Short mmCIF file of N, CA and C and ligand atoms in Angstrom, two decimals:
data_model
loop_
_atom_site.label_atom_id
_atom_site.label_comp_id
_atom_site.label_asym_id
_atom_site.label_seq_id
_atom_site.Cartn_x
_atom_site.Cartn_y
_atom_site.Cartn_z
N UNK A 746 14.47 -1.52 26.01
CA UNK A 746 13.07 -1.66 25.57
C UNK A 746 12.56 -3.07 25.84
N UNK A 747 11.29 -3.19 26.27
CA UNK A 747 10.77 -4.53 26.55
C UNK A 747 10.28 -5.20 25.27
N UNK A 748 10.30 -6.53 25.34
CA UNK A 748 9.86 -7.32 24.17
C UNK A 748 8.38 -7.64 24.30
N UNK A 749 7.70 -7.63 23.18
CA UNK A 749 6.28 -8.00 23.18
C UNK A 749 6.03 -8.98 22.03
N UNK A 750 4.98 -9.79 22.19
CA UNK A 750 4.62 -10.72 21.10
C UNK A 750 3.75 -9.97 20.11
N UNK A 751 4.02 -10.22 18.86
CA UNK A 751 3.27 -9.51 17.83
C UNK A 751 2.80 -10.50 16.76
N UNK A 752 1.54 -10.35 16.35
CA UNK A 752 1.07 -11.20 15.25
C UNK A 752 1.51 -10.56 13.94
N UNK A 753 2.25 -11.32 13.14
CA UNK A 753 2.73 -10.78 11.86
C UNK A 753 1.88 -11.36 10.74
N UNK A 754 1.28 -10.49 9.97
CA UNK A 754 0.46 -10.93 8.84
C UNK A 754 1.31 -10.86 7.58
N UNK A 755 1.29 -11.92 6.82
CA UNK A 755 2.15 -11.99 5.63
C UNK A 755 1.33 -12.37 4.41
N UNK A 756 1.51 -11.63 3.34
CA UNK A 756 0.94 -12.05 2.06
C UNK A 756 2.10 -12.47 1.17
N UNK A 757 2.08 -13.74 0.78
CA UNK A 757 3.14 -14.24 -0.10
C UNK A 757 2.73 -14.01 -1.54
N UNK A 758 3.67 -13.56 -2.32
CA UNK A 758 3.38 -13.28 -3.73
C UNK A 758 4.14 -14.27 -4.60
N UNK A 759 3.39 -15.03 -5.40
CA UNK A 759 4.03 -15.93 -6.37
C UNK A 759 3.88 -15.28 -7.75
N UNK A 760 4.92 -14.57 -8.13
CA UNK A 760 4.87 -13.77 -9.36
C UNK A 760 4.55 -14.65 -10.58
N UNK A 761 5.04 -15.88 -10.57
CA UNK A 761 4.83 -16.76 -11.73
C UNK A 761 3.36 -17.11 -11.94
N UNK A 762 2.55 -17.02 -10.86
CA UNK A 762 1.13 -17.36 -11.00
C UNK A 762 0.27 -16.16 -11.38
N UNK A 763 0.82 -14.97 -11.30
CA UNK A 763 0.03 -13.76 -11.59
C UNK A 763 -0.11 -13.58 -13.10
N UNK A 764 -1.38 -13.39 -13.55
CA UNK A 764 -1.60 -13.17 -14.99
C UNK A 764 -2.00 -11.72 -15.29
N UNK A 765 -1.87 -10.85 -14.29
CA UNK A 765 -2.13 -9.44 -14.53
C UNK A 765 -3.60 -9.07 -14.64
N UNK A 766 -4.51 -9.89 -14.09
CA UNK A 766 -5.96 -9.63 -14.25
C UNK A 766 -6.42 -8.37 -13.52
N UNK A 767 -5.72 -7.94 -12.50
CA UNK A 767 -5.98 -6.73 -11.72
C UNK A 767 -7.21 -6.80 -10.82
N UNK A 768 -7.72 -8.03 -10.60
CA UNK A 768 -8.86 -8.18 -9.69
C UNK A 768 -8.48 -7.66 -8.29
N UNK A 769 -7.24 -7.86 -7.89
CA UNK A 769 -6.80 -7.40 -6.57
C UNK A 769 -6.92 -5.89 -6.45
N UNK A 770 -6.55 -5.17 -7.52
CA UNK A 770 -6.64 -3.70 -7.50
C UNK A 770 -8.10 -3.26 -7.40
N UNK A 771 -8.95 -3.96 -8.14
CA UNK A 771 -10.38 -3.59 -8.17
C UNK A 771 -10.99 -3.72 -6.78
N UNK A 772 -10.80 -4.89 -6.14
CA UNK A 772 -11.47 -5.10 -4.86
C UNK A 772 -10.88 -4.20 -3.77
N UNK A 773 -9.56 -3.98 -3.81
CA UNK A 773 -8.96 -3.12 -2.78
C UNK A 773 -9.48 -1.69 -2.89
N UNK A 774 -9.51 -1.18 -4.12
CA UNK A 774 -9.96 0.22 -4.27
C UNK A 774 -11.45 0.34 -3.94
N UNK A 775 -12.25 -0.69 -4.27
CA UNK A 775 -13.68 -0.64 -3.95
C UNK A 775 -13.91 -0.68 -2.44
N UNK A 776 -13.16 -1.55 -1.76
CA UNK A 776 -13.31 -1.69 -0.30
C UNK A 776 -12.96 -0.39 0.42
N UNK A 777 -11.94 0.31 -0.12
CA UNK A 777 -11.50 1.54 0.55
C UNK A 777 -12.19 2.80 0.02
N UNK A 778 -13.15 2.62 -0.89
CA UNK A 778 -13.89 3.79 -1.39
C UNK A 778 -14.79 4.33 -0.27
N UNK A 779 -15.15 5.58 -0.42
CA UNK A 779 -16.03 6.20 0.58
C UNK A 779 -17.27 6.77 -0.12
N UNK A 780 -18.48 6.23 0.08
CA UNK A 780 -18.82 5.06 0.87
C UNK A 780 -18.23 3.77 0.28
N UNK A 781 -18.06 2.77 1.15
CA UNK A 781 -17.48 1.50 0.76
C UNK A 781 -18.16 0.90 -0.47
N UNK A 782 -17.40 0.40 -1.40
CA UNK A 782 -17.85 -0.25 -2.64
C UNK A 782 -18.62 0.70 -3.57
N UNK A 783 -18.47 2.01 -3.41
CA UNK A 783 -19.19 2.94 -4.28
C UNK A 783 -18.42 3.21 -5.57
N UNK A 784 -17.13 2.85 -5.65
CA UNK A 784 -16.34 3.04 -6.87
C UNK A 784 -15.17 2.06 -6.85
N UNK A 785 -14.51 1.92 -8.01
CA UNK A 785 -13.35 1.01 -7.99
C UNK A 785 -12.24 1.55 -8.88
N UNK A 786 -11.69 2.66 -8.48
CA UNK A 786 -10.59 3.28 -9.20
C UNK A 786 -9.26 2.66 -8.74
N UNK A 787 -8.57 1.87 -9.63
CA UNK A 787 -7.32 1.22 -9.20
C UNK A 787 -6.28 2.20 -8.67
N UNK A 788 -6.37 3.48 -9.07
CA UNK A 788 -5.41 4.46 -8.55
C UNK A 788 -5.53 4.61 -7.03
N UNK A 789 -6.67 4.16 -6.47
CA UNK A 789 -6.84 4.24 -5.02
C UNK A 789 -6.49 2.92 -4.33
N UNK A 790 -6.02 1.94 -5.11
CA UNK A 790 -5.73 0.62 -4.53
C UNK A 790 -4.41 0.64 -3.76
N UNK A 791 -4.37 -0.20 -2.72
CA UNK A 791 -3.13 -0.34 -1.93
C UNK A 791 -2.28 -1.49 -2.43
N UNK A 792 -2.71 -2.10 -3.52
CA UNK A 792 -1.85 -3.05 -4.23
C UNK A 792 -1.87 -2.61 -5.69
N UNK A 793 -0.71 -2.55 -6.33
CA UNK A 793 -0.68 -2.14 -7.73
C UNK A 793 0.08 -3.17 -8.55
N UNK A 794 -0.38 -3.31 -9.79
CA UNK A 794 0.26 -4.24 -10.70
C UNK A 794 1.29 -3.53 -11.55
N UNK A 795 2.53 -3.93 -11.46
CA UNK A 795 3.52 -3.51 -12.44
C UNK A 795 3.29 -4.47 -13.60
N UNK A 796 2.83 -3.95 -14.73
CA UNK A 796 2.29 -4.84 -15.75
C UNK A 796 2.86 -4.49 -17.12
N UNK A 797 3.63 -5.38 -17.68
CA UNK A 797 4.15 -5.16 -19.03
C UNK A 797 3.99 -6.45 -19.83
N UNK A 798 2.80 -6.63 -20.46
CA UNK A 798 2.51 -7.91 -21.12
C UNK A 798 3.54 -8.30 -22.19
N UNK A 799 4.08 -7.32 -22.91
CA UNK A 799 5.03 -7.67 -23.98
C UNK A 799 6.31 -8.30 -23.44
N UNK A 800 6.62 -7.98 -22.18
CA UNK A 800 7.83 -8.58 -21.58
C UNK A 800 7.46 -9.65 -20.55
N UNK A 801 6.15 -10.00 -20.52
CA UNK A 801 5.66 -11.02 -19.59
C UNK A 801 5.98 -10.65 -18.13
N UNK A 802 5.88 -9.35 -17.82
CA UNK A 802 6.13 -8.89 -16.45
C UNK A 802 4.79 -8.57 -15.78
N UNK A 803 4.46 -9.32 -14.74
CA UNK A 803 3.27 -9.06 -13.92
C UNK A 803 3.73 -9.13 -12.47
N UNK A 804 3.81 -7.99 -11.84
CA UNK A 804 4.39 -7.94 -10.50
C UNK A 804 3.45 -7.20 -9.54
N UNK A 805 2.75 -7.94 -8.65
CA UNK A 805 1.90 -7.25 -7.67
C UNK A 805 2.78 -6.66 -6.57
N UNK A 806 2.55 -5.38 -6.24
CA UNK A 806 3.35 -4.69 -5.21
C UNK A 806 2.41 -4.02 -4.21
N UNK A 807 2.67 -4.24 -2.93
CA UNK A 807 1.83 -3.66 -1.87
C UNK A 807 2.34 -2.30 -1.42
N UNK A 808 1.43 -1.38 -1.15
CA UNK A 808 1.84 -0.06 -0.64
C UNK A 808 2.41 -0.21 0.77
N UNK A 809 3.62 0.29 0.97
CA UNK A 809 4.26 0.21 2.28
C UNK A 809 4.36 1.58 2.93
N UNK A 810 5.51 1.85 3.52
CA UNK A 810 5.67 3.10 4.27
C UNK A 810 5.80 4.31 3.33
N UNK A 811 5.38 5.44 3.84
CA UNK A 811 5.53 6.71 3.13
C UNK A 811 6.99 7.15 3.21
N UNK A 812 7.54 7.62 2.09
CA UNK A 812 8.93 8.11 2.10
C UNK A 812 8.94 9.59 1.71
N UNK A 813 9.61 10.40 2.54
CA UNK A 813 9.61 11.86 2.30
C UNK A 813 10.41 12.22 1.06
N UNK A 814 11.50 11.49 0.82
CA UNK A 814 12.42 11.87 -0.26
C UNK A 814 12.71 10.69 -1.18
N UNK A 815 13.16 11.01 -2.40
CA UNK A 815 13.57 9.95 -3.32
C UNK A 815 14.81 9.25 -2.78
N UNK A 816 15.03 8.01 -3.24
CA UNK A 816 16.26 7.31 -2.87
C UNK A 816 17.46 8.02 -3.50
N UNK A 817 18.60 7.93 -2.83
CA UNK A 817 19.82 8.52 -3.40
C UNK A 817 20.31 7.68 -4.58
N UNK A 818 20.09 6.37 -4.52
CA UNK A 818 20.50 5.48 -5.62
C UNK A 818 19.37 4.55 -5.97
N UNK A 819 19.51 3.81 -7.04
CA UNK A 819 18.45 2.88 -7.47
C UNK A 819 19.05 1.50 -7.71
N UNK A 820 18.18 0.48 -7.64
CA UNK A 820 18.63 -0.89 -7.91
C UNK A 820 17.95 -1.40 -9.17
N UNK A 821 18.70 -2.16 -9.94
CA UNK A 821 18.08 -2.76 -11.13
C UNK A 821 18.14 -4.28 -10.98
N UNK A 822 17.02 -4.93 -11.29
CA UNK A 822 16.95 -6.38 -11.12
C UNK A 822 16.75 -7.07 -12.46
N UNK A 823 17.44 -8.19 -12.65
CA UNK A 823 17.14 -9.09 -13.76
C UNK A 823 16.85 -10.45 -13.12
N UNK A 824 15.61 -10.92 -13.26
CA UNK A 824 15.22 -12.19 -12.68
C UNK A 824 14.65 -13.08 -13.77
N UNK A 825 15.13 -14.28 -13.88
CA UNK A 825 14.69 -15.20 -14.94
C UNK A 825 14.75 -14.54 -16.31
N UNK A 826 15.75 -13.75 -16.53
CA UNK A 826 15.94 -13.11 -17.84
C UNK A 826 15.04 -11.90 -18.06
N UNK A 827 14.17 -11.56 -17.07
CA UNK A 827 13.30 -10.39 -17.22
C UNK A 827 13.92 -9.22 -16.49
N UNK A 828 13.99 -8.10 -17.22
CA UNK A 828 14.58 -6.92 -16.60
C UNK A 828 13.46 -6.06 -16.00
N UNK A 829 13.63 -5.67 -14.75
CA UNK A 829 12.63 -4.84 -14.09
C UNK A 829 13.13 -3.40 -13.99
N UNK A 830 12.19 -2.47 -14.04
CA UNK A 830 12.58 -1.06 -13.91
C UNK A 830 13.09 -0.81 -12.49
N UNK A 831 13.79 0.30 -12.31
CA UNK A 831 14.47 0.56 -11.04
C UNK A 831 13.55 0.64 -9.82
N UNK A 832 12.34 1.17 -10.02
CA UNK A 832 11.46 1.35 -8.86
C UNK A 832 10.40 0.25 -8.77
N UNK A 833 10.43 -0.76 -9.63
CA UNK A 833 9.34 -1.74 -9.69
C UNK A 833 9.06 -2.44 -8.37
N UNK A 834 10.09 -2.81 -7.62
CA UNK A 834 9.87 -3.59 -6.40
C UNK A 834 9.61 -2.71 -5.17
N UNK A 835 9.68 -1.41 -5.35
CA UNK A 835 9.58 -0.52 -4.19
C UNK A 835 8.13 -0.34 -3.75
N UNK A 836 7.92 -0.35 -2.42
CA UNK A 836 6.57 -0.26 -1.86
C UNK A 836 6.23 1.14 -1.36
N UNK A 837 7.17 2.07 -1.49
CA UNK A 837 6.98 3.39 -0.86
C UNK A 837 6.13 4.33 -1.71
N UNK A 838 5.35 5.15 -1.02
CA UNK A 838 4.76 6.32 -1.65
C UNK A 838 5.82 7.41 -1.55
N UNK A 839 6.40 7.82 -2.67
CA UNK A 839 7.51 8.78 -2.60
C UNK A 839 7.35 9.85 -3.68
N UNK A 840 8.12 10.94 -3.59
CA UNK A 840 7.90 12.07 -4.52
C UNK A 840 8.23 11.75 -5.98
N UNK A 841 8.96 10.64 -6.25
CA UNK A 841 9.41 10.44 -7.63
C UNK A 841 8.42 9.72 -8.52
N UNK A 842 7.28 9.27 -8.00
CA UNK A 842 6.31 8.58 -8.87
C UNK A 842 4.90 8.76 -8.32
N UNK A 843 3.91 8.35 -9.15
CA UNK A 843 2.53 8.65 -8.79
C UNK A 843 1.82 7.54 -8.02
N UNK A 844 2.39 6.31 -8.02
CA UNK A 844 1.60 5.25 -7.38
C UNK A 844 1.62 5.35 -5.86
N UNK A 845 0.59 4.73 -5.26
CA UNK A 845 0.40 4.73 -3.81
C UNK A 845 0.14 6.12 -3.26
N UNK A 846 -0.57 6.93 -4.08
CA UNK A 846 -1.01 8.24 -3.59
C UNK A 846 -2.48 8.37 -3.88
N UNK A 847 -3.23 8.84 -2.92
CA UNK A 847 -4.66 9.07 -3.14
C UNK A 847 -4.78 10.11 -4.25
N UNK A 848 -5.47 9.79 -5.38
CA UNK A 848 -5.40 10.68 -6.53
C UNK A 848 -5.95 12.09 -6.29
N UNK A 849 -6.95 12.27 -5.45
CA UNK A 849 -7.51 13.61 -5.25
C UNK A 849 -6.65 14.47 -4.32
N UNK A 850 -6.23 13.86 -3.20
CA UNK A 850 -5.50 14.65 -2.20
C UNK A 850 -3.99 14.52 -2.32
N UNK A 851 -3.49 13.48 -2.99
CA UNK A 851 -2.05 13.24 -3.05
C UNK A 851 -1.50 12.62 -1.77
N UNK A 852 -2.39 12.29 -0.82
CA UNK A 852 -1.91 11.71 0.44
C UNK A 852 -1.48 10.26 0.24
N UNK A 853 -0.49 9.80 1.04
CA UNK A 853 0.04 8.45 0.82
C UNK A 853 -0.97 7.35 1.19
N UNK A 854 -0.93 6.27 0.41
CA UNK A 854 -1.76 5.10 0.70
C UNK A 854 -0.87 4.01 1.27
N UNK A 855 -1.44 3.21 2.16
CA UNK A 855 -0.66 2.10 2.72
C UNK A 855 -1.59 0.91 2.92
N UNK A 856 -1.12 -0.28 2.56
CA UNK A 856 -1.92 -1.50 2.76
C UNK A 856 -2.19 -1.65 4.25
N UNK A 857 -3.48 -1.87 4.61
CA UNK A 857 -3.83 -2.05 6.02
C UNK A 857 -4.26 -3.47 6.31
N UNK A 858 -3.95 -4.37 5.36
CA UNK A 858 -4.34 -5.78 5.48
C UNK A 858 -5.85 -5.89 5.68
N UNK A 859 -6.58 -4.88 5.18
CA UNK A 859 -8.04 -4.81 5.29
C UNK A 859 -8.51 -4.74 6.73
N UNK A 860 -7.73 -4.06 7.57
CA UNK A 860 -8.17 -3.84 8.95
C UNK A 860 -9.48 -3.08 8.91
N UNK A 861 -10.41 -3.53 9.67
CA UNK A 861 -11.72 -2.90 9.68
C UNK A 861 -12.43 -3.36 10.93
N UNK A 862 -13.66 -3.01 11.06
CA UNK A 862 -14.41 -3.37 12.23
C UNK A 862 -15.70 -4.08 11.78
N UNK A 863 -15.79 -5.41 11.78
CA UNK A 863 -14.77 -6.38 12.19
C UNK A 863 -13.72 -6.56 11.10
N UNK A 864 -12.49 -7.04 11.45
CA UNK A 864 -11.47 -7.23 10.41
C UNK A 864 -11.84 -8.35 9.44
N UNK A 865 -11.29 -8.28 8.22
CA UNK A 865 -11.50 -9.34 7.24
C UNK A 865 -10.83 -10.62 7.74
N UNK A 866 -11.48 -11.75 7.46
CA UNK A 866 -10.87 -13.04 7.84
C UNK A 866 -9.56 -13.24 7.07
N UNK A 867 -9.57 -12.88 5.81
CA UNK A 867 -8.38 -12.93 4.95
C UNK A 867 -8.38 -11.64 4.15
N UNK A 868 -7.22 -11.09 3.83
CA UNK A 868 -7.21 -9.87 3.01
C UNK A 868 -8.02 -10.07 1.73
N UNK A 869 -8.74 -9.04 1.33
CA UNK A 869 -9.64 -9.17 0.18
C UNK A 869 -8.90 -9.49 -1.12
N UNK A 870 -7.71 -8.89 -1.30
CA UNK A 870 -6.98 -9.16 -2.55
C UNK A 870 -6.63 -10.64 -2.63
N UNK A 871 -6.34 -11.26 -1.49
CA UNK A 871 -6.03 -12.70 -1.48
C UNK A 871 -7.29 -13.48 -1.86
N UNK A 872 -8.43 -13.08 -1.27
CA UNK A 872 -9.69 -13.77 -1.59
C UNK A 872 -10.04 -13.67 -3.06
N UNK A 873 -9.72 -12.57 -3.68
CA UNK A 873 -10.13 -12.34 -5.08
C UNK A 873 -9.12 -12.86 -6.09
N UNK A 874 -7.96 -13.26 -5.66
CA UNK A 874 -6.96 -13.74 -6.61
C UNK A 874 -7.23 -15.20 -6.93
N UNK A 875 -7.91 -15.45 -8.04
CA UNK A 875 -8.30 -16.84 -8.32
C UNK A 875 -7.12 -17.68 -8.83
N UNK A 876 -5.99 -17.04 -9.10
CA UNK A 876 -4.81 -17.79 -9.57
C UNK A 876 -3.88 -18.20 -8.43
N UNK A 877 -4.27 -17.92 -7.19
CA UNK A 877 -3.42 -18.22 -6.03
C UNK A 877 -2.04 -17.59 -6.11
N UNK A 878 -1.95 -16.46 -6.78
CA UNK A 878 -0.67 -15.73 -6.80
C UNK A 878 -0.43 -15.08 -5.44
N UNK A 879 -1.53 -14.83 -4.70
CA UNK A 879 -1.43 -14.21 -3.37
C UNK A 879 -1.94 -15.21 -2.34
N UNK A 880 -1.14 -15.51 -1.33
CA UNK A 880 -1.60 -16.38 -0.24
C UNK A 880 -1.28 -15.73 1.09
N UNK A 881 -2.13 -16.03 2.08
CA UNK A 881 -2.05 -15.32 3.36
C UNK A 881 -1.55 -16.25 4.47
N UNK A 882 -0.66 -15.72 5.31
CA UNK A 882 -0.16 -16.48 6.47
C UNK A 882 -0.07 -15.55 7.67
N UNK A 883 -0.20 -16.16 8.86
CA UNK A 883 0.02 -15.40 10.10
C UNK A 883 1.06 -16.12 10.92
N UNK A 884 1.94 -15.38 11.60
CA UNK A 884 2.88 -16.01 12.54
C UNK A 884 3.12 -15.04 13.70
N UNK A 885 3.67 -15.59 14.79
CA UNK A 885 3.92 -14.74 15.96
C UNK A 885 5.41 -14.47 16.07
N UNK A 886 5.77 -13.23 16.36
CA UNK A 886 7.18 -12.87 16.52
C UNK A 886 7.35 -12.06 17.79
N UNK A 887 8.55 -12.16 18.40
CA UNK A 887 8.86 -11.31 19.55
C UNK A 887 9.58 -10.08 19.05
N UNK A 888 9.03 -8.91 19.34
CA UNK A 888 9.65 -7.68 18.84
C UNK A 888 9.78 -6.67 19.98
N UNK A 889 10.63 -5.68 19.76
CA UNK A 889 10.76 -4.61 20.75
C UNK A 889 9.55 -3.70 20.67
N UNK A 890 9.05 -3.29 21.83
CA UNK A 890 7.89 -2.43 21.86
C UNK A 890 8.24 -1.09 21.22
N UNK A 891 7.39 -0.60 20.36
CA UNK A 891 7.72 0.66 19.71
C UNK A 891 6.49 1.57 19.66
N UNK A 892 6.75 2.84 19.59
CA UNK A 892 5.65 3.79 19.46
C UNK A 892 5.44 4.01 17.97
N UNK A 893 4.23 3.70 17.47
CA UNK A 893 4.00 3.81 16.03
C UNK A 893 3.12 5.02 15.71
N UNK A 894 3.41 5.64 14.60
CA UNK A 894 2.52 6.71 14.13
C UNK A 894 1.28 6.08 13.57
N UNK A 895 0.12 6.63 13.85
CA UNK A 895 -1.07 6.08 13.21
C UNK A 895 -1.28 6.75 11.85
N UNK A 896 -2.28 6.25 11.09
CA UNK A 896 -2.49 6.73 9.71
C UNK A 896 -2.70 8.24 9.67
N UNK A 897 -3.43 8.78 10.71
CA UNK A 897 -3.73 10.21 10.69
C UNK A 897 -2.43 11.03 10.83
N UNK A 898 -1.54 10.55 11.69
CA UNK A 898 -0.27 11.27 11.88
C UNK A 898 0.57 11.22 10.61
N UNK A 899 0.58 10.06 9.92
CA UNK A 899 1.35 9.94 8.68
C UNK A 899 0.78 10.89 7.63
N UNK A 900 -0.57 10.95 7.56
CA UNK A 900 -1.21 11.84 6.60
C UNK A 900 -0.90 13.29 6.89
N UNK A 901 -0.97 13.66 8.19
CA UNK A 901 -0.68 15.05 8.57
C UNK A 901 0.77 15.41 8.26
N UNK A 902 1.67 14.46 8.53
CA UNK A 902 3.09 14.71 8.29
C UNK A 902 3.33 14.97 6.80
N UNK A 903 2.65 14.19 5.95
CA UNK A 903 2.88 14.39 4.51
C UNK A 903 2.26 15.69 4.03
N UNK A 904 1.13 16.12 4.65
CA UNK A 904 0.54 17.41 4.28
C UNK A 904 1.45 18.56 4.70
N UNK A 905 2.06 18.42 5.88
CA UNK A 905 2.98 19.46 6.34
C UNK A 905 4.18 19.54 5.40
N UNK A 906 4.67 18.35 4.95
CA UNK A 906 5.80 18.36 4.00
C UNK A 906 5.41 19.06 2.71
N UNK A 907 4.17 18.81 2.27
CA UNK A 907 3.74 19.33 0.97
C UNK A 907 3.40 20.82 1.03
N UNK A 908 2.66 21.22 2.06
CA UNK A 908 2.15 22.61 2.08
C UNK A 908 2.83 23.50 3.12
N UNK A 909 3.58 22.91 4.05
CA UNK A 909 4.22 23.71 5.10
C UNK A 909 3.32 23.74 6.34
N UNK A 910 3.97 23.82 7.50
CA UNK A 910 3.23 23.75 8.77
C UNK A 910 2.24 24.89 8.92
N UNK A 911 2.68 26.12 8.58
CA UNK A 911 1.82 27.28 8.78
C UNK A 911 0.51 27.15 8.00
N UNK A 912 0.62 26.70 6.73
CA UNK A 912 -0.58 26.60 5.87
C UNK A 912 -1.54 25.56 6.45
N UNK A 913 -0.99 24.42 6.89
CA UNK A 913 -1.85 23.38 7.47
C UNK A 913 -2.53 23.90 8.73
N UNK A 914 -1.76 24.63 9.59
CA UNK A 914 -2.34 25.16 10.83
C UNK A 914 -3.43 26.20 10.52
N UNK A 915 -3.17 27.06 9.51
CA UNK A 915 -4.18 28.06 9.14
C UNK A 915 -5.46 27.39 8.67
N UNK A 916 -5.30 26.33 7.86
CA UNK A 916 -6.48 25.63 7.33
C UNK A 916 -7.29 24.99 8.45
N UNK A 917 -6.57 24.34 9.39
CA UNK A 917 -7.26 23.68 10.51
C UNK A 917 -7.99 24.74 11.34
N UNK A 918 -7.33 25.90 11.58
CA UNK A 918 -7.96 26.96 12.38
C UNK A 918 -9.22 27.47 11.67
N UNK A 919 -9.14 27.61 10.31
CA UNK A 919 -10.31 28.07 9.55
C UNK A 919 -11.46 27.07 9.66
N UNK A 920 -11.09 25.75 9.54
CA UNK A 920 -12.13 24.73 9.62
C UNK A 920 -12.78 24.71 11.00
N UNK A 921 -11.94 24.91 12.06
CA UNK A 921 -12.47 24.89 13.42
C UNK A 921 -13.46 26.02 13.63
N UNK A 922 -13.20 27.18 13.00
CA UNK A 922 -14.11 28.33 13.14
C UNK A 922 -15.46 28.04 12.52
N UNK A 923 -15.42 27.29 11.39
CA UNK A 923 -16.67 27.01 10.67
C UNK A 923 -17.59 26.10 11.48
N UNK A 924 -16.99 25.20 12.33
CA UNK A 924 -17.80 24.20 13.03
C UNK A 924 -18.70 24.79 14.08
S1 SF4 B 1570 -5.70 -10.88 -8.67
FE1 SF4 B 1570 -3.91 -12.27 -8.56
S2 SF4 B 1570 -3.54 -12.86 -10.69
FE2 SF4 B 1570 -4.88 -11.06 -10.76
S3 SF4 B 1570 -3.44 -9.33 -10.93
FE3 SF4 B 1570 -3.84 -9.60 -8.75
S4 SF4 B 1570 -2.18 -10.94 -8.02
FE4 SF4 B 1570 -2.23 -11.10 -10.26
S1 SF4 B 1571 -4.55 -6.60 1.98
FE1 SF4 B 1571 -6.44 -5.39 1.79
S2 SF4 B 1571 -5.71 -3.26 2.01
FE2 SF4 B 1571 -3.92 -4.51 1.51
S3 SF4 B 1571 -3.75 -4.43 -0.70
FE3 SF4 B 1571 -4.92 -6.29 -0.21
S4 SF4 B 1571 -7.09 -5.61 -0.35
FE4 SF4 B 1571 -5.81 -3.77 -0.19
#
């Protein structure tokens, strides 16, 4: 496989600076609402706060890749004397929990770094985090060229997993007839 240069976008999370205000969830869900900024339901956000004020746990987590199945095992973390739940650091939309799923359709959500036309200069959650818990960096890396699934393919794949191929094909055929 040939190597290509790739711009890598990184959001650094400083957990100690996060106070759990959830501004990041608000702006992300509003930006991705349809029409844009018409609602701000954090359940639609691509960043979620693991938030337990009594234990002083505030952990921003970004939606990553969709996972078809639950993990076979789990990891437990204790950091600075704080115990985190087994799935707290996980970025996957997976069958074992409700986060990172579009609440109406159940389809997986994934952070797109606010890709849009034109793209955001800085991710919106970074812009809205007044505590500097989130900071943005870009760097260039050499990586192997790969064929990536786009968002529509990931969505279709998860619908096929959920409803079965035949049902999805029947629905698409019905919709095509209506047009
Ligand atoms: S906006 Fe910043 S401080 Fe507020 S919850 Fe999000 S990461 Fe934490
Ligand atoms: S970078 Fe953009 S899409 Fe990703 S979580 Fe932040 S606001 Fe949402």
